[in-house]
Amino acid sequence: MPPRRRARYDEDAAPYGRRASSGMPEEEDGPYDESEGEDEDERRDERAEPRRRRAALNAVSAGRLGLRYIADLTSKETEGVTSVEPVENGWLVDVEVVEDHRVPSTGDMLSIYECQVDDEGNLMSYRRTRTYRRGTGAYGGGL
């Protein structure tokens, strides 16, 4: 079987016409070429388009942002997101953090941090809500 030949840009471009050294056909303008007759004011108006607002966060992206914010603020190892809940102006995210490593690891001290993220992804507030030993249940008992 003959080896497969890779397509090259200059083979895929316009099938006719002379090509410049850039591989673009000579009669076409490149992506940075200015067209003649275009006024400075017209170009300025094109750049003045209003910025598009970012789409509102979903639960997954809010959880990822909350995890990143808590890791950055506490400088501690995060275990993961334990809950994500929509609130009036954004999301409430709970993140589990390792406060203190111990041997054996069942003695590790963990904390839950709650952070509030607005719809645009900005951190509004955070606080530690609970500290407990790994392996204890929600109410202080064993698993």
XYZ file of C-alpha atoms in Angstrom:
143
model
C 0.000 0.000 0.000
C 1.415 3.445 -0.853
C 2.001 5.842 2.053
C -0.710 8.410 2.720
C 0.089 11.914 1.641
C -0.651 14.796 3.980
C -2.655 17.697 2.641
C -0.840 21.006 2.587
C -2.362 24.447 2.985
C -1.429 25.571 -0.501
C -3.124 22.484 -1.990
C -6.370 23.150 -0.124
C -6.576 26.881 -0.851
C -8.066 28.234 -4.047
C -7.534 25.693 -6.825
C -6.507 28.368 -9.302
C -4.542 31.550 -9.373
C -1.008 32.368 -8.509
C 0.092 32.005 -4.905
C 2.158 34.387 -2.838
C 4.985 33.124 -0.662
C 2.527 32.952 2.255
C 0.477 30.319 0.430
C -2.482 32.684 0.032
C -3.676 33.373 -3.508
C -2.346 36.749 -4.626
C -5.713 38.258 -5.402
C -6.975 37.631 -1.848
C -6.119 39.838 1.094
C -4.483 38.209 4.079
C -6.119 38.274 7.481
C -4.191 41.407 8.543
C -4.316 43.354 5.311
C -6.323 46.571 5.281
C -8.781 47.039 2.498
C -8.438 50.250 0.532
C -10.957 53.026 1.037
C -11.850 51.999 4.592
C -12.008 55.045 6.799
C -10.439 55.201 10.288
C -13.844 56.044 11.818
C -15.429 52.938 10.292
C -12.779 50.696 11.849
C -13.207 52.402 15.237
C -16.993 51.813 15.109
C -16.445 48.094 14.479
C -14.268 47.810 17.597
C -16.815 49.688 19.718
C -19.288 46.801 19.752
C -20.609 46.123 23.253
C -19.025 43.211 25.067
C -21.118 40.118 25.343
C -22.075 39.176 28.858
C -20.859 35.792 29.992
C -23.506 33.132 30.306
C -24.772 32.447 33.810
C -22.906 29.718 35.672
C -24.249 26.208 35.933
C -23.748 23.929 38.959
C -20.644 22.235 37.555
C -18.773 25.452 36.738
C -19.841 27.039 40.052
C -18.472 23.996 41.903
C -15.156 24.175 40.059
C -14.828 27.892 40.790
C -15.669 27.390 44.473
C -13.065 24.635 44.753
C -10.407 26.823 43.145
C -11.250 29.839 45.326
C -11.076 27.837 48.566
C -7.799 26.158 47.544
C -6.270 29.558 46.738
C -7.516 31.283 49.894
C -6.689 28.556 52.423
C -3.526 27.190 50.751
C -4.625 23.739 51.892
C -5.350 20.520 50.036
C -8.955 20.229 48.911
C -10.742 16.876 48.895
C -13.637 17.931 46.693
C -16.956 19.687 46.401
C -19.569 18.306 48.778
C -22.561 20.377 47.665
C -23.632 23.044 45.184
C -26.869 24.913 45.762
C -28.460 27.758 43.783
C -29.231 30.898 45.787
C -30.830 34.206 44.851
C -27.829 35.839 43.130
C -25.528 32.906 42.436
C -24.409 29.644 44.022
C -23.514 28.300 47.461
C -20.662 25.784 47.221
C -19.382 23.556 50.048
C -15.790 22.324 49.731
C -14.070 19.710 51.900
C -10.507 20.655 52.911
C -7.774 18.685 54.733
C -6.824 20.874 57.697
C -4.267 18.526 59.270
C -2.672 15.314 57.951
C -2.145 12.598 60.569
C -0.872 9.030 60.647
C -2.935 6.953 60.077
C -4.962 8.956 57.579
C -8.177 8.118 59.436
C -7.004 10.689 62.003
C -6.890 13.532 59.451
C -8.780 16.651 60.431
C -11.133 17.879 57.703
C -13.224 21.027 57.362
C -16.135 22.141 55.251
C -15.830 25.620 53.758
C -18.874 27.347 52.320
C -18.386 29.944 49.603
C -20.859 32.072 47.747
C -20.201 32.699 44.045
C -22.267 35.203 42.062
C -23.713 34.530 38.589
C -20.609 35.958 36.907
C -18.225 33.683 38.833
C -16.920 36.191 41.382
C -16.363 35.108 44.979
C -18.712 37.027 47.270
C -17.887 35.386 50.635
C -16.516 32.269 52.260
C -16.401 30.755 55.747
C -15.504 27.530 57.524
C -18.687 25.886 58.723
C -17.486 22.617 60.274
C -14.332 20.774 61.369
C -14.287 17.016 62.019
C -12.073 13.924 61.989
C -12.024 11.785 58.852
C -14.216 8.723 59.238
C -16.790 10.302 61.533
C -20.314 10.563 60.269
C -22.376 13.673 59.826
C -23.392 13.677 63.493
C -20.035 12.845 65.063
C -20.381 9.068 65.200
C -18.536 6.447 63.201
C -19.486 5.393 59.720
